[in-house]
XYZ file of C-alpha atoms in Angstrom:
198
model
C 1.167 6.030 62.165
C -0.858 7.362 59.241
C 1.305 8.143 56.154
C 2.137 11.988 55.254
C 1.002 14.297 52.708
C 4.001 13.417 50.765
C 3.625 9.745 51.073
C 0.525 9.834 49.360
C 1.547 11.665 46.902
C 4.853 9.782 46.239
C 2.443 6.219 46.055
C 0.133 8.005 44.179
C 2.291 9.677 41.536
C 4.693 5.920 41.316
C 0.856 4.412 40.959
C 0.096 6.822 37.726
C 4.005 6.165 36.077
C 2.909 2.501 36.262
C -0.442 2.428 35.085
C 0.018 5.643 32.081
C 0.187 5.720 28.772
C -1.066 1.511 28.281
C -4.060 1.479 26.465
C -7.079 1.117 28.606
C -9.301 -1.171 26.451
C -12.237 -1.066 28.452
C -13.595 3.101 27.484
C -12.570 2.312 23.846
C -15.741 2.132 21.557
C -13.804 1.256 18.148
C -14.286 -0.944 15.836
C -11.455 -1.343 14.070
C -8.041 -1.951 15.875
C -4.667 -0.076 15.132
C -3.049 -2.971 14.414
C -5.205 -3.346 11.655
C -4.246 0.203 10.237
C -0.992 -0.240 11.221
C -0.476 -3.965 8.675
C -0.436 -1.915 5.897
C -0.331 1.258 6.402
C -4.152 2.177 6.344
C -4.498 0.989 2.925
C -7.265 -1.181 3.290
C -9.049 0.897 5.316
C -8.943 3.613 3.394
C -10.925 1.355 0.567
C -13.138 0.797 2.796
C -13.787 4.236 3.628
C -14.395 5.251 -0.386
C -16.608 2.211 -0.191
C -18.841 4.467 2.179
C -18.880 7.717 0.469
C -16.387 9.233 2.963
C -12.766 10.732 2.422
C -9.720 8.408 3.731
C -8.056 11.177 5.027
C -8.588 9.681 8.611
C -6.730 7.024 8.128
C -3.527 9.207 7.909
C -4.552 11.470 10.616
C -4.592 7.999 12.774
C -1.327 6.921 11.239
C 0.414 10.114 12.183
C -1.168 10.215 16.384
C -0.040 6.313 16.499
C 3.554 7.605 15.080
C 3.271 10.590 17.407
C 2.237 8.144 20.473
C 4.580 5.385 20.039
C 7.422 7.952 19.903
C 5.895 9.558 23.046
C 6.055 5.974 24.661
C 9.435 5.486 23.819
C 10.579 8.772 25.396
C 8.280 8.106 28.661
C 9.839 4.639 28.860
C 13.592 5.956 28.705
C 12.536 8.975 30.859
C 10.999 6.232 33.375
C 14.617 4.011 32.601
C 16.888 7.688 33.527
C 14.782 7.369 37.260
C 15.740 3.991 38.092
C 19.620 4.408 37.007
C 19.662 7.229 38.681
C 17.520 5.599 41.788
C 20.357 2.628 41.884
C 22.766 5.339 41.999
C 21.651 6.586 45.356
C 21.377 3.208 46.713
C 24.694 2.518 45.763
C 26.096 5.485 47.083
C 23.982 5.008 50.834
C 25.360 1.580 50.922
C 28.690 2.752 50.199
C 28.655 5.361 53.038
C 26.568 3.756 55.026
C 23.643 5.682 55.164
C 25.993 9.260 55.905
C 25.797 10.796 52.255
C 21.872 12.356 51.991
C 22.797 11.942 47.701
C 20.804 15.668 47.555
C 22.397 15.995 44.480
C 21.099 12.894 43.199
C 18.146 12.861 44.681
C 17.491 16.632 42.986
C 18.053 15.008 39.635
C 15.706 12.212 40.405
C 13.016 14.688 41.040
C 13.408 16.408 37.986
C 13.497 13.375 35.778
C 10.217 12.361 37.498
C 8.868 15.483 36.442
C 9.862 15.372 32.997
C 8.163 11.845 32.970
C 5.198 13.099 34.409
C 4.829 15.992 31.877
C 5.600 13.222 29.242
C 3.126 10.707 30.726
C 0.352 13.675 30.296
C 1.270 13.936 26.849
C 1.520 10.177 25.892
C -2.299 9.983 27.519
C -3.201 13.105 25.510
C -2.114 11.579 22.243
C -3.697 8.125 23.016
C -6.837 9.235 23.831
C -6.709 11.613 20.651
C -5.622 8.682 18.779
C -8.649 6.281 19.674
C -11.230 8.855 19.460
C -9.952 9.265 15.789
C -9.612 5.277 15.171
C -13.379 4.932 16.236
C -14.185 7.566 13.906
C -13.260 5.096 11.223
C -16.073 1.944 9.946
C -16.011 -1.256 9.804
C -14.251 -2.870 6.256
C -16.806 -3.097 3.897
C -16.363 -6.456 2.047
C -15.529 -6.827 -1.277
C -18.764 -8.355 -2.413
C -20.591 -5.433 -0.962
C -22.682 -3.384 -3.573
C -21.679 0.539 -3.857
C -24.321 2.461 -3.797
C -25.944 5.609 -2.478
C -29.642 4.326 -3.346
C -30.384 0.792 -1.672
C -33.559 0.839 -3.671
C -32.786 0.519 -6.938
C -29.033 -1.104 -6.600
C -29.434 -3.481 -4.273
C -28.784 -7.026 -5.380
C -30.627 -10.379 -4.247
C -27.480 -12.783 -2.870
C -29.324 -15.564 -2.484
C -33.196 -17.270 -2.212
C -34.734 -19.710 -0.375
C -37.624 -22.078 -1.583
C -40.064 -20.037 -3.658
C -41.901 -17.290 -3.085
C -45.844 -17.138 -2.929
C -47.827 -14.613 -4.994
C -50.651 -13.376 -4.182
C -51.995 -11.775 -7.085
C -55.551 -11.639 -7.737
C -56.203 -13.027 -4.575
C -58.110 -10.979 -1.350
C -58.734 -11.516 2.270
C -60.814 -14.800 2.857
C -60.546 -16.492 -0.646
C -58.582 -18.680 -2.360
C -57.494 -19.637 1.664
C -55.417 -16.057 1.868
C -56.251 -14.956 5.491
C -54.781 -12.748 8.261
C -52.742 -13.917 11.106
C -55.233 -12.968 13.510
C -57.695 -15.235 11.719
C -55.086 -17.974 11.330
C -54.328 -17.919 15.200
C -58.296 -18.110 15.763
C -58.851 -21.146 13.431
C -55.853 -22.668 14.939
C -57.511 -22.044 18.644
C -54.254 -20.187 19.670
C -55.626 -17.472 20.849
C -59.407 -16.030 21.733
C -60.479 -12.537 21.022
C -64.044 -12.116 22.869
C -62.886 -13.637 26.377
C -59.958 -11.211 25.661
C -62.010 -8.226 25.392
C -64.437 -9.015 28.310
C-alpha cells in the first residue's frame, strides 16, 4: 500500500528536524570561518578590516547572529529533547496498557512541541543563513607585513629581487641585439610567418 498524506508529511517533517539548523558547508562562499572570529572575539579580524579601509563594525554584527544562533540551537535541541521524553512517555504508557490507552493527551502535547520546534528550526535556519551571508561579507586577514595604502603606485614596496635587471636605455629595436619576440621566435625557427599567412 502506498503511504498517506500524513505519512509523508510525518517522514518529511522528522527528515527536516534532523537535517536543520547544521551548517550546510557546501552554499557557503566565505572566507573566513567563525571559529576564527569566535578565538578572540573578532579582534583580529577587525585589524584586518582597518587594514582595508573598511569599518570593523561587521565583526560584531557576526558576533551577535553567532550568539543569537547558538542560543537558537540550544533551544531547538531541548525543544527536539521535550519530543522524545515525551515520545518514551507514550511508549511506556502503550506497553503498560497494552496497546488500550490512545495517550491523546500525550500525543496532543507531542504535536505541539513539534511545532514549537519547527517554528524554532525556521528561526535557527533564518539566523544561520543571516549569519554566513554577514561572515562572507568580511576579507581575508591581511598580514602584518602587508603595506597600508590607498595608492599602490607610489607606496608599494619591492619584497624581494631576483638576479638583475636589464636596462635598456639608449638602446632601439634591432641594435645592440634588442629585438622583439616575434623576431626572436623567427631567428630561432620556432615559428614561420609567410607560410602562416598563405
Amino acid at each position: 500500500a502506498s503511504p498517506s498524506a500524513t505519512q509523508l508529511l510525518r517522514q518529511f517533517t522528522t527528515g527536516l528536524l534532523r537535517r536543520s539548523c547544521v551548517p550546510d558547508y557546501s552554499r557557503r562562499t566565505m572566507t573566513v570561518g567563525i571559529e576564527v572570529i569566535r578565538a578572540d572575539k573578532g579582534e583580529a579580524a577587525k585589524v584586518s578590516e582597518k587594514r582595508r579601509f573598511r569599518d570593523g563594525k561587521i565583526v560584531d554584527v557576526v558576533l551577535d547572529l553567532d550568539q543569537q544562533w547558538v542560543k537558537a540551537k540550544f533551544d531547538l535541541d531541548q525543544k527536539r529533547k521535550e519530543v522524545n521524553s515525551v515520545q518514551s512517555l507514550i511508549t511506556d504508557r502503550k506497553k503498560s496498557s497494552k496497546g488500550s490507552d490512545a495517550c491523546e493527551d500525550l500525543v496532543a502535547q507531542k504535536t505541539k512541541i513539534e511545532e514549537e520546534a519547527e517554528s524554532l528550526t525556521k528561526a535557527c535556519d533564518e539566523l544561520l543563513d543571516t549569519r554566513d551571508k554577514k561572515l562572507g561579507s568580511i576579507g581575508n586577514f591581511v598580514h602584518d607585513t602587508v603595506p597600508i595604502s590607498q595608492d599602490e603606485e607610489k607606496d608599494n614596496e619591492v619584497v624581494a629581487t631576483w638576479g638583475v635587471p636589464r636596462s635598456f636605455e639608449g638602446k632601439k629595436f634591432q641594435e645592440n641585439g634588442f629585438r622583439p619576440h616575434f623576431e626572436l621566435l623567427e631567428m630561432m625557427g620556432a615559428v614561420e610567418f609567410e607560410p602562416g599567412n598563405e
